[in-house]
Amino acid sequence: MTQYLIKGVRVLGGEPADLLLRDGVIAEVGTGLDARGAQLVDADGLVALPGLVDLHTHLREPGREDAETVETGSRAAALGGYTAVCAMANTDPVADTAGVVEQVYRLGREAGLVDVQPVGAVTVGLRGERLAELGAMASSAAAVRIFSDDGHCVADPRLMRRALEYVKAFDGVIAQHAEEPRLTEGAQMHEGEVATRLGLAGWPAVAEEAIIARDVLLAEHVDSRLHVCHVSSAGSVEILRWAKARGIRVTAEVCPHHLLLTDERATGYDPVFKVNPPLRTAADTAALRAALAEGVIDAVATDHAPHAVEDKECEWAYARPGMLGLETALSIVVEVLGPRWDLIAERMSRTPARIAGLSGHGQDLVAGAPANLTLVDPAARWTVDPAELASRSRNTPYAGMTLPARVVATFLRGAPTVLDGKALR
Amino acid sequence: MTRHLLSAADLDAATATMILDTAQEMANLAGHQVKKLPTLRGRTVVNLFYEDSTRTRISFEAAAKRLSADVINFSAKGSSVSKGESLKDTALTLQAMGADAVVVRHPAAGAPHRLAGWVDGSVLNAGDGTHEHPTQALLDAYTMRARLGRVAGLHVVIVGDVLHSRVARSNVLLLSTLGAKVTLVGPPTLLPVDIATALVPGISVSYDLDAVLPDADVVMMLRVQRERMTDSFFPSAREYARRYGLDGPRMRRLPEHALVMHPGPMNRGMEIAPEVADSARSTIVEQVANGVSVRMAVLYLLLGGKPS
């Protein structure tokens, strides 16, 4: 296997050092390293981070291969600096059996660009009626640990309680899409001034907050782990803060778009800005940024949601919700947090790897660690061009925006998936 | 004048006044033996209606024909739209047919805005979901001006299902632009979040119809669909009528000169009592007639005409 010698890279923004990658691990870290036969990677000025881990990715395969495949999504992920992604279960067929999660897992291995860790559905068909065979998915080749009906809330409180309890047997975690469905029937965007002006039905923040409040109490009652997907409101942050202070085992993720964009974007009715949960107000983005920096929110997750052109080039109400995220997430986080590389590594790599139980990822870049890492040019600025993205879909909300920081290279177990900003396959 | 009329917010006071003045000239024409003007001869106006709306479609059709335009009625029912054609593909078809103006009625808010991005001609919003209906607001302002001599300084009370009303949103915007004072009245469940500030500053909101009537120059009753009660916006049609319906005793609390308006179609006995709808204060039939004049003015000005 080819060895790689990364010269002069600043690990987490520290002093320049050399990293020698061999046999899938970081063999040596030092200065003035020399290795005969190793391929040199000039990393002068670049920052090294542990490979990013996404807790929330929609790869659309099986079922909507016109929007994304495991392969195209994996390529987008590698270009975004990721070495592992958790593939959500709302495919067609739904990933609610060992067979489907194993298929997605195998497709990920074949693509070989990132580790694709399937998420299993909590309930059969995401219908919220009865538990899927969670244990079978856990003991399958895919070794599922995160279960989620994402796209739908596990709204029935008794079913949610059972799910939280049941997965304790194999150290699983329920990742809840927090949305009280009766409060969001027909909802199109954040309920507030802009929705009132645009005449679009409102998605009130309380629909998210009420479920989070209920679920943290359930998690406490049955002493289980709970993970909250795509937290979008300032009120949710306050509930999480309270729950954590109380010692409840809850973790939470926030999406880049909820950190940067607000409901004002809906003006003009371009559904590229339609997402679930919706973009909220500037007060919410400010609270989410502060919570992410502070650790009340544990991780950044993309909720990368590719959609075919016809599902977005239409009336707002008829468009599917969701935005691309894998190739822009790091830049957005640098934009909102600044170049705080250790904090970024914590929120985008170490903590999500721990939540997902991916022990080969999220490791500090020291000798002996798995060689899963990404090299970032902190000085680069780039303009998002939807046509240039590796995803099969084009629904990025950042088209035309100039963003800081660019991924130059990504290594998965010592082998490059991205070099010079280009995917190697 | 802008190329499109998508929202009443597109109109500043000068432009709105110009439309009302032009509509007045169009109305004068209606008294002539020959009601047609040659102004839009050779121009094509498409009425693209995704919702049933006989009165609005006929009003636009009459307006376009009186200006000698060629009119194509494109109804979503019985067309390729019902076979699942997208709005964009429909837009490209209309574009290929050389539509100079597209009058669009659509159940989805913002559909006219999307359409405006896909066609070269002018787009007129004839009602989009629960968003806006700007020509309704123009004809309402025209009616107030015709009856009371002005719009500026009037106190207009809009009553009912503001949440689902495109008429209310357009009226709030236009009437405020023209200097009227607007009060919205309804049960709290039917007043949208942040309505006091979302559209324009200076709007008043009340849950008490009786309290605002003595101070009103115009009361505009909105249509309330009975189905709303099954979704618990209010308990029953009877209770709604009792608390927010305009009946005879309430009408008599209004000042002598005050008008009663309704965009139609009415639910008699629900939001408005028959004796009120048929009273001398009611402008409901005039509103329909004025609608044609106002739509003539809008088509004329959007398609490049100048006020004479």
XYZ file of C-alpha atoms in Angstrom:
733
model
C 0.000 0.000 0.000
C 1.265 3.479 -0.903
C 2.601 5.541 1.936
C 1.834 9.241 2.105
C 4.051 11.839 3.732
C 2.129 15.017 4.464
C 4.662 17.822 4.850
C 4.261 20.927 6.924
C 0.630 20.592 7.892
C -0.766 22.461 10.903
C -2.700 19.873 12.908
C -5.768 21.655 14.328
C -4.069 24.926 13.323
C -0.971 24.282 15.491
C 2.713 24.337 14.513
C 3.653 22.792 11.139
C 4.458 19.088 11.322
C 4.827 16.092 9.042
C 2.468 13.101 9.099
C 3.460 9.742 7.663
C 0.505 7.561 6.716
C 1.206 3.843 6.366
C -0.943 0.721 6.532
C -4.070 2.697 7.275
C -2.702 4.446 10.328
C -0.673 7.507 11.163
C 2.731 5.857 11.476
C 4.722 8.886 12.559
C 4.205 12.509 13.494
C 7.207 14.844 13.629
C 9.231 17.451 11.840
C 11.652 16.802 9.006
C 10.281 13.323 8.470
C 11.633 11.450 5.499
C 10.269 8.222 4.118
C 11.682 6.531 1.097
C 9.001 5.599 -1.413
C 6.325 7.662 0.255
C 4.266 9.950 -1.926
C 4.758 13.542 -0.809
C 1.823 15.841 -0.124
C 2.891 19.459 0.227
C 0.601 20.773 2.931
C 2.268 24.104 3.527
C -0.367 26.459 4.925
C -2.979 23.732 5.259
C -4.772 22.686 8.442
C -5.319 18.999 9.271
C -8.515 17.870 10.971
C -9.648 14.386 11.883
C -11.910 13.198 9.069
C -15.370 14.722 9.448
C -18.314 12.546 10.494
C -21.871 13.341 9.438
C -24.656 12.046 11.646
C -27.361 12.903 9.142
C -27.061 12.257 5.402
C -29.689 11.314 2.843
C -28.092 9.230 0.117
C -31.447 8.414 -1.558
C -30.389 4.912 -2.609
C -32.334 2.681 -2.900
C -35.298 4.413 -4.520
C -34.363 7.855 -5.744
C -31.170 7.228 -7.653
C -32.101 10.140 -9.908
C -31.470 12.489 -6.956
C -28.419 10.806 -5.387
C -26.719 7.437 -5.095
C -24.515 6.024 -2.395
C -21.604 6.612 -4.746
C -22.367 10.232 -5.728
C -23.233 11.126 -2.155
C -20.035 9.488 -0.931
C -18.049 11.549 -3.422
C -19.735 14.729 -2.239
C -18.926 13.723 1.325
C -15.241 13.074 0.627
C -14.970 16.432 -1.147
C -16.505 18.030 1.922
C -13.822 16.516 4.158
C -15.896 13.618 5.496
C -14.606 10.118 6.135
C -17.869 8.738 7.524
C -21.546 9.487 6.998
C -24.668 8.083 8.611
C -27.180 7.299 5.859
C -30.756 8.032 6.848
C -33.415 5.363 6.634
C -36.105 7.117 4.578
C -35.241 5.371 1.342
C -37.600 3.349 -0.853
C -37.812 0.647 0.377
C -37.310 2.052 3.854
C -34.199 0.878 5.696
C -36.257 -0.951 8.291
C -34.829 -4.449 7.831
C -31.427 -6.051 8.046
C -31.566 -6.630 4.278
C -31.863 -2.971 3.339
C -29.268 -1.684 5.813
C -26.835 -4.346 4.635
C -27.435 -3.315 1.030
C -26.660 0.331 1.803
C -23.632 -0.689 3.843
C -22.317 -2.826 0.981
C -22.887 -0.067 -1.594
C -20.880 2.248 0.648
C -18.003 -0.224 0.833
C -18.048 -0.638 -2.944
C -17.916 3.114 -3.505
C -15.055 3.230 -1.033
C -14.995 7.003 -0.625
C -16.297 7.279 2.932
C -17.541 4.823 5.507
C -21.295 4.676 4.999
C -22.942 3.752 8.272
C -26.633 3.001 7.743
C -29.222 4.369 10.142
C -32.151 2.022 10.740
C -35.792 3.058 10.865
C -37.403 3.026 14.311
C -40.789 1.905 13.013
C -41.890 -0.270 10.137
C -42.119 1.837 6.983
C -41.560 5.010 9.071
C -45.258 4.789 9.791
C -44.959 5.309 13.526
C -47.117 2.302 14.349
C -44.847 -0.528 15.501
C -41.148 -1.101 16.018
C -39.012 -2.290 13.136
C -36.678 -5.222 13.848
C -34.096 -3.042 15.545
C -32.123 -5.938 16.976
C -31.790 -7.619 13.587
C -30.397 -4.409 12.113
C -28.039 -4.029 15.066
C -26.623 -7.514 14.628
C -26.486 -7.316 10.810
C -23.257 -6.700 8.882
C -24.172 -3.011 8.993
C -24.042 -3.064 12.829
C -26.659 -0.332 13.107
C -26.496 1.761 16.294
C -28.507 4.867 15.362
C -32.209 4.445 14.697
C -34.348 7.225 13.271
C -37.637 7.769 11.466
C -36.151 11.045 10.211
C -38.550 12.914 7.995
C -41.202 11.771 10.435
C -41.415 12.196 14.167
C -41.945 9.176 16.398
C -44.960 11.042 17.678
C -46.677 8.338 19.736
C -45.241 8.787 23.239
C -45.650 5.163 24.199
C -43.907 3.936 21.062
C -41.094 6.427 21.658
C -40.691 5.205 25.211
C -40.480 1.588 24.053
C -37.937 2.446 21.356
C -35.733 4.319 23.836
C -35.837 1.349 26.192
C -35.446 -1.410 23.645
C -32.228 -0.199 22.006
C -30.412 -0.170 25.357
C -29.825 -3.908 24.862
C -27.325 -3.183 22.060
C -26.181 0.326 22.991
C -28.370 1.923 20.357
C -29.637 5.467 20.284
C -32.878 6.918 18.962
C -32.358 10.006 16.805
C -35.613 11.894 16.911
C -36.986 14.165 14.211
C -38.756 16.433 16.674
C -41.977 17.639 15.092
C -45.395 17.319 16.684
C -47.312 16.417 13.523
C -50.658 17.881 14.559
C -49.034 21.293 14.997
C -47.440 21.237 11.540
C -50.178 19.934 9.246
C -49.738 21.700 5.917
C -46.838 23.751 7.304
C -44.589 25.410 4.752
C -42.159 27.613 6.655
C -41.337 29.035 10.095
C -44.444 30.499 11.701
C -43.753 34.184 12.134
C -43.800 37.547 10.439
C -42.406 36.350 7.125
C -44.882 33.456 6.825
C -47.719 35.842 7.587
C -46.503 38.232 4.910
C -46.024 35.474 2.320
C -49.303 33.726 3.106
C -47.568 30.410 3.750
C -48.800 28.120 6.515
C -46.592 28.322 9.590
C -44.404 25.622 11.213
C -44.296 26.849 14.796
C -41.103 26.357 16.793
C -43.223 24.965 19.611
C -43.914 21.865 17.499
C -40.219 21.008 17.823
C -39.793 22.186 21.388
C -42.786 20.260 22.723
C -41.403 16.965 21.391
C -37.877 17.641 22.678
C -39.289 18.450 26.108
C -41.326 15.257 26.126
C -38.477 13.123 24.851
C -35.843 14.303 27.323
C -38.287 13.462 30.112
C -38.913 10.035 28.603
C -35.160 9.452 28.227
C -34.700 10.366 31.857
C -37.551 8.138 32.955
C -36.179 5.050 31.228
C -32.514 6.073 31.588
C -31.798 5.885 27.878
C -29.779 7.852 25.367
C -31.602 10.276 23.104
C -30.249 12.153 20.127
C -32.134 15.133 18.717
C -31.852 15.742 14.978
C -31.556 19.183 13.330
C -32.347 21.473 16.284
C -33.660 24.711 14.817
C -34.966 27.027 17.524
C -33.718 29.068 20.455
C -36.403 27.474 22.613
C -35.070 23.993 21.863
C -31.632 25.110 23.014
C -33.069 26.142 26.381
C -34.748 22.755 26.869
C -31.520 20.932 25.969
C -29.561 23.110 28.369
C -32.003 22.259 31.146
C -31.925 18.544 30.331
C -28.147 18.375 30.272
C -27.857 20.265 33.533
C -30.157 17.635 34.996
C -27.879 14.852 33.793
C -30.203 13.478 31.135
C -28.303 11.563 28.449
C -29.262 13.676 25.462
C -27.162 14.819 22.523
C -28.185 17.181 19.754
C -27.132 18.228 16.290
C -27.564 21.434 14.307
C -27.410 21.868 10.546
C -25.200 24.431 8.814
C -28.196 26.079 7.151
C -29.873 26.685 10.503
C -26.690 28.411 11.668
C -26.493 30.769 8.702
C -29.811 31.308 6.912
C -33.114 32.788 8.121
C -36.749 32.650 7.069
C -36.291 35.892 5.115
C -34.876 33.666 2.371
C -38.394 32.443 1.601
C -39.204 35.850 0.142
C -39.349 35.164 -3.580
C -40.756 31.682 -3.003
C -37.734 29.784 -4.331
C -38.143 26.300 -2.806
C -34.384 25.793 -2.664
C -34.856 27.459 0.739
C -37.623 25.095 1.819
C -36.367 22.668 4.446
C -37.739 20.736 7.392
C -37.453 21.973 10.094
C -37.669 25.357 8.421
C -35.223 28.239 8.427
C -36.067 30.384 11.420
C -35.223 33.874 12.654
C -31.959 35.702 13.249
C -32.528 35.270 17.001
C -32.651 31.505 16.475
C -29.460 31.388 14.395
C -27.691 33.435 17.063
C -28.863 31.086 19.830
C -27.856 28.008 17.807
C -24.374 29.391 17.129
C -23.859 30.159 20.796
C -25.155 26.712 21.809
C -22.826 25.019 19.337
C -19.805 26.926 20.624
C -20.781 26.232 24.220
C -21.547 22.539 23.721
C -25.259 22.564 24.523
C -25.489 21.400 20.926
C -22.963 18.608 20.497
C -22.481 18.261 16.770
C -22.943 19.721 13.319
C -24.863 17.420 10.961
C -25.612 18.279 7.365
C -29.094 16.825 6.749
C -27.783 16.627 3.165
C -31.045 16.172 1.252
C -30.636 15.898 -2.511
C -33.735 16.467 -4.629
C -34.332 16.136 -8.335
C -34.812 19.371 -10.274
C -38.546 18.825 -10.775
C -39.058 18.515 -7.031
C -37.674 22.030 -6.509
C -38.513 23.885 -9.736
C -42.159 24.279 -8.827
C -44.534 26.042 -6.481
C -43.218 26.371 -2.905
C -46.040 24.322 -1.408
C -45.469 21.434 -3.803
C -41.673 21.309 -3.440
C -39.946 18.705 -1.312
C -38.122 20.052 1.730
C -34.355 19.722 2.011
C -31.013 21.115 0.891
C -27.598 19.832 -0.104
C -24.990 20.178 2.610
C -22.019 17.825 2.433
C -19.769 19.935 0.215
C -20.413 23.218 1.995
C -20.774 22.256 5.665
C -17.199 22.899 6.772
C -17.106 26.276 5.050
C -20.368 27.332 6.670
C -19.114 26.277 10.093
C -15.871 28.225 9.590
C -17.999 31.177 8.507
C -20.091 31.120 11.690
C -17.554 29.902 14.295
C -14.376 31.346 12.797
C -11.173 29.289 12.348
C -11.485 27.590 15.768
C -10.074 24.300 14.520
C -10.125 22.323 17.758
C -13.742 23.306 18.347
C -14.605 22.432 14.754
C -12.910 19.029 15.123
C -14.921 18.443 18.285
C -18.275 19.320 16.738
C -17.765 17.829 13.280
C -15.607 14.781 13.979
C -14.904 13.566 17.520
C -18.338 14.026 19.031
C -20.408 12.785 16.070
C -18.110 9.733 15.824
C -18.718 9.034 19.508
C -22.506 9.471 19.184
C -22.559 7.110 16.186
C -20.229 4.590 17.826
C -17.740 4.848 14.950
C -14.562 4.080 16.871
C -12.278 4.300 13.826
C -13.270 7.915 13.253
C -12.990 11.120 15.204
C -9.543 10.210 16.547
C -6.880 12.809 17.194
C -4.087 12.798 14.632
C -1.372 11.154 16.696
C 0.940 8.228 15.947
C -1.003 5.004 15.920
C -4.373 6.575 15.182
C -6.398 5.534 12.121
C -5.374 7.683 9.171
C -8.777 9.293 8.663
C -8.182 12.980 8.127
C -8.839 15.969 5.947
C -6.591 18.835 4.874
C -8.155 22.272 4.673
C -6.906 25.472 3.086
C -7.994 28.047 5.669
C -7.117 31.006 3.440
C -9.104 29.895 0.412
C -12.336 31.583 -0.519
C -14.597 29.981 -3.066
C -17.897 30.721 -4.728
C -20.530 28.000 -4.687
C -21.559 26.948 -8.193
C -24.313 24.305 -8.116
C -23.105 22.875 -11.433
C -19.688 22.158 -9.914
C -20.970 20.062 -7.024
C -20.383 16.313 -7.020
C -23.858 15.545 -5.749
C -26.262 14.336 -8.411
C -28.651 17.113 -7.332
C -28.290 20.886 -7.478
C -30.415 22.128 -4.598
C -27.821 24.097 -2.671
C -29.089 27.211 -0.896
C -25.624 28.765 -1.120
C -25.421 29.235 -4.907
C -23.363 32.318 -5.679
C -22.205 32.790 -2.100
C -18.489 33.172 -1.423
C -17.410 31.024 1.523
C -14.198 30.619 3.512
C -12.012 27.495 3.739
C -11.760 24.702 1.202
C -11.042 20.994 1.510
C -7.842 20.135 -0.374
C -7.408 16.464 0.511
C -9.172 13.699 2.413
C -7.681 10.391 3.515
C -9.676 7.305 4.456
C -7.585 4.695 6.302
C -4.403 6.119 4.835
C -5.585 6.253 1.215
C -6.554 9.527 -0.430
C -10.161 9.930 -1.543
C -9.557 13.566 -2.467
C -6.284 15.209 -3.584
C -5.812 18.756 -4.870
C -9.505 19.341 -4.286
C -10.525 16.548 -6.673
C -12.110 13.216 -5.885
C -9.876 10.355 -6.924
C -12.785 8.228 -8.119
C -45.542 50.867 -13.632
C -43.697 47.621 -12.961
C -43.816 44.740 -15.420
C -45.802 42.463 -13.111
C -48.483 42.910 -10.480
C -47.707 40.175 -7.957
C -48.421 41.939 -4.671
C -50.171 45.105 -3.565
C -46.782 45.956 -2.060
C -45.499 46.432 -5.634
C -47.544 49.647 -5.810
C -46.479 52.959 -4.313
C -49.093 55.619 -3.630
C -48.494 57.426 -6.929
C -48.820 54.265 -9.016
C -51.883 53.056 -7.140
C -53.520 56.454 -7.577
C -52.700 56.402 -11.278
C -54.410 53.015 -11.592
C -57.502 54.301 -9.787
C -57.593 57.420 -11.967
C -57.232 55.325 -15.111
C -59.968 52.989 -13.862
C -62.226 56.015 -13.504
C -61.688 56.841 -17.172
C -62.405 53.238 -18.095
C -65.613 53.378 -16.076
C -66.721 56.493 -17.923
C -66.333 54.495 -21.115
C -68.818 51.944 -19.863
C -71.551 54.559 -20.311
C -70.823 54.863 -24.031
C -72.700 52.947 -26.663
C -69.514 51.263 -27.908
C -67.739 49.960 -24.815
C -64.580 48.807 -26.569
C -61.202 50.515 -26.796
C -58.714 49.437 -29.480
C -55.773 49.831 -27.119
C -54.664 46.203 -26.785
C -55.552 45.048 -30.286
C -53.189 42.260 -31.320
C -52.056 41.572 -27.754
C -52.720 38.246 -26.097
C -53.915 37.887 -22.516
C -54.029 34.391 -21.008
C -56.281 33.657 -18.056
C -54.508 30.789 -16.319
C -56.857 29.523 -13.623
C -55.883 26.649 -11.354
C -58.872 27.267 -9.099
C -62.514 27.650 -9.904
C -63.337 31.326 -9.841
C -66.093 32.333 -12.167
C -66.349 35.917 -11.019
C -62.665 36.837 -11.131
C -62.079 35.065 -14.427
C -65.078 36.710 -16.072
C -64.020 40.077 -14.729
C -60.536 39.770 -16.219
C -61.945 38.391 -19.448
C -64.374 41.288 -19.813
C -61.592 43.772 -19.025
C -59.236 42.339 -21.635
C -61.957 42.131 -24.284
C -63.044 45.710 -23.737
C -59.461 46.664 -24.504
C -59.633 44.538 -27.697
C -57.043 42.007 -26.542
C -57.182 38.382 -27.659
C -58.130 36.319 -24.635
C -57.221 32.689 -24.051
C -58.839 30.966 -21.111
C -56.638 28.216 -19.768
C -58.350 26.308 -17.024
C -56.486 23.693 -15.044
C -59.458 21.394 -15.348
C -59.597 19.556 -18.660
C -56.151 20.735 -19.698
C -52.753 19.082 -19.643
C -52.359 20.476 -16.131
C -54.671 17.785 -14.807
C -52.328 15.268 -16.436
C -49.560 16.491 -14.139
C -47.822 19.128 -16.253
C -45.622 21.329 -14.112
C -46.202 25.052 -13.729
C -42.870 25.646 -15.443
C -43.788 23.584 -18.491
C -47.126 25.359 -18.680
C -45.276 28.667 -18.491
C -43.009 27.688 -21.365
C -46.056 26.700 -23.408
C -47.703 30.072 -22.814
C -44.416 31.744 -23.636
C -44.282 29.889 -26.947
C -47.820 31.048 -27.715
C -46.676 34.617 -27.292
C -48.712 35.586 -24.250
C -48.242 39.283 -23.515
C -49.866 38.953 -20.123
C -50.737 35.982 -17.929
C -53.471 36.420 -15.355
C -52.957 33.633 -12.852
C -55.139 32.233 -10.104
C -53.468 29.446 -8.145
C -54.017 27.617 -4.837
C -50.303 27.851 -3.918
C -48.975 31.095 -2.454
C -46.163 32.483 -4.561
C -47.074 30.631 -7.768
C -47.317 33.952 -9.690
C -43.824 34.874 -8.430
C -42.444 31.602 -9.788
C -44.280 32.125 -13.067
C -42.865 35.628 -13.424
C -39.401 34.103 -13.477
C -40.266 31.822 -16.393
C -42.176 34.039 -18.854
C -41.258 37.251 -20.653
C -44.763 38.723 -20.503
C -46.454 40.446 -17.601
C -47.843 38.335 -14.764
C -50.936 39.482 -12.903
C -51.718 37.808 -9.626
C -55.445 37.054 -9.604
C -55.225 35.363 -6.213
C -52.518 33.005 -4.939
C -53.439 30.695 -2.098
C -53.674 32.536 1.195
C -51.232 35.199 0.028
C -52.609 38.075 -2.060
C -55.223 39.274 -4.494
C -54.018 42.746 -5.473
C -56.699 43.656 -8.033
C -59.366 42.940 -5.401
C -57.682 45.492 -3.139
C -57.555 47.981 -6.007
C -61.254 47.584 -6.749
C -62.051 47.907 -3.054
C -60.040 51.128 -2.834
C -61.730 52.338 -6.011
C -65.141 51.637 -4.506
C -64.292 53.522 -1.302
C -63.036 56.481 -3.285
C -66.152 56.464 -5.497
C -68.511 56.406 -2.512
C -66.632 58.448 0.093
C -64.451 60.653 -2.112
C -61.124 59.550 -0.696
C -59.146 56.707 0.799
C -56.580 58.626 2.833
C -57.719 59.119 6.402
C -60.495 56.512 6.273
C -60.763 53.969 9.050
C -61.272 50.571 7.405
C -62.227 47.621 9.587
C -61.553 44.196 8.036
C -63.422 41.403 9.803
C -63.118 37.643 9.782
C -60.751 34.949 8.563
C -57.663 37.086 8.035
C -55.435 34.011 8.400
C -56.635 32.413 5.175
C -57.512 35.622 3.328
C -55.577 36.904 0.340
C -58.078 39.757 0.120
C -57.146 40.927 3.609
C -53.392 40.872 2.965
C -53.646 42.873 -0.247
C -56.065 45.342 1.316
C -53.876 45.930 4.364
C -50.936 46.727 2.094
C -52.751 48.902 -0.432
C -54.968 50.800 2.001
C -51.973 51.617 4.180
C -50.063 52.838 1.124
C -53.005 55.090 0.283
C -53.123 56.529 3.805
C -56.084 54.698 5.350
C -56.050 53.379 8.914
C -56.734 49.657 9.059
C -58.103 47.600 11.961
C -58.260 43.814 11.694
C -60.954 42.057 13.707
C -61.531 38.369 14.205
C -61.221 35.539 16.672
C -57.560 35.142 17.739
C -57.412 31.780 15.940
C -58.049 33.460 12.592
C -55.571 36.327 12.982
C -52.113 35.269 11.754
C -49.044 35.415 13.979
C -47.439 38.870 14.140
C -50.058 40.349 11.797
C -49.806 43.738 13.500
C -46.261 44.158 12.197
C -45.766 41.573 9.416
C -47.175 43.538 6.503
C -46.890 47.207 7.396
C -46.520 49.105 10.646
C -49.470 50.924 12.170
C -52.119 48.201 11.860
C -54.541 47.763 14.758
C -55.861 44.384 15.831
C -59.007 43.751 17.864
C -61.035 40.740 18.972
C -64.088 42.890 19.681
C -66.191 43.885 16.691
C -68.719 45.928 18.654
C -65.989 48.120 20.092
C -64.618 49.228 16.735
C -67.830 49.720 14.750
C -68.757 53.240 15.972
C -65.407 54.507 14.692
C -65.444 52.801 11.253
C -65.818 54.445 7.855
C -65.761 51.112 6.055
C -66.436 47.576 7.295
C -65.132 44.860 5.041
C -66.507 41.421 5.843
C -64.384 38.461 4.760
C -65.812 35.165 3.641
C -65.557 32.538 6.365
C -65.657 28.949 5.263
C -67.841 26.727 7.402
C -65.169 24.004 7.164
C -62.953 26.066 9.463
C -65.103 25.051 12.397
C -64.251 21.366 11.917
C -60.615 22.413 12.373
C -61.506 24.180 15.655
C -60.832 27.727 14.518
C -64.212 28.447 16.136
C -66.810 26.221 17.777
C -69.798 26.634 15.450
C -71.178 28.760 12.652
C -73.772 30.062 15.082
C -71.210 31.233 17.606
C -69.121 32.791 14.835
C -72.110 34.711 13.494
C -73.001 35.878 16.987
C -69.531 37.200 17.783
C -68.222 38.336 14.391
C -71.153 38.429 11.979
C -72.490 41.770 10.780
C -76.200 41.811 11.474
C -78.781 44.605 11.575
C -78.184 45.781 15.160
C -74.446 45.884 14.585
C -74.882 47.751 11.311
C -76.861 50.399 13.182
C -73.864 51.039 15.421
C -71.948 52.295 12.394
C -71.716 55.997 11.591
C -74.299 57.235 9.084
C -71.890 57.381 6.141
C -70.108 54.063 6.721
C -69.937 51.448 3.964
C -70.285 47.676 4.168
C -68.146 45.728 1.732
C -67.675 42.059 0.920
C -65.409 40.533 -1.745
C -67.881 37.743 -2.418
C -69.067 35.107 -2.553
C -71.030 35.735 0.632
C -72.231 33.298 3.258
C -75.498 35.016 4.098
C -76.349 34.445 7.711
C -72.792 33.587 8.593
C -70.497 36.606 8.332
C -73.180 38.913 6.953
C -76.948 39.092 7.495
C -79.193 39.447 4.415
C -80.583 42.769 5.617
C -77.027 44.137 5.736
C -75.944 42.682 2.395
C -78.981 44.200 0.719
C -78.878 47.562 2.517
C -78.037 50.917 0.969
C -74.663 50.861 2.728
C -73.671 47.707 0.923
C -71.344 48.141 -2.068
C -71.238 44.473 -2.962
C -72.738 44.766 -6.452
C -70.771 47.938 -7.238
C -67.575 46.114 -6.291
C -68.198 43.638 -9.084
C -68.753 46.381 -11.671
C -65.731 48.322 -10.453
C -63.638 45.189 -10.755
C -63.861 45.319 -14.549
C -62.764 48.966 -14.704
C -59.854 48.411 -12.339
C -58.668 45.326 -14.249
C -58.892 47.247 -17.523
C -56.690 49.933 -15.992
C -54.150 47.408 -14.732
C -53.921 45.549 -18.045
C -53.666 48.805 -19.921
C -50.871 50.160 -17.750
C -48.946 46.868 -17.467
C -49.011 46.298 -21.205
C -47.367 49.596 -21.886
C -50.196 52.072 -22.033
C -49.764 55.506 -20.503
C -52.372 57.389 -18.519
C -54.058 59.796 -20.923
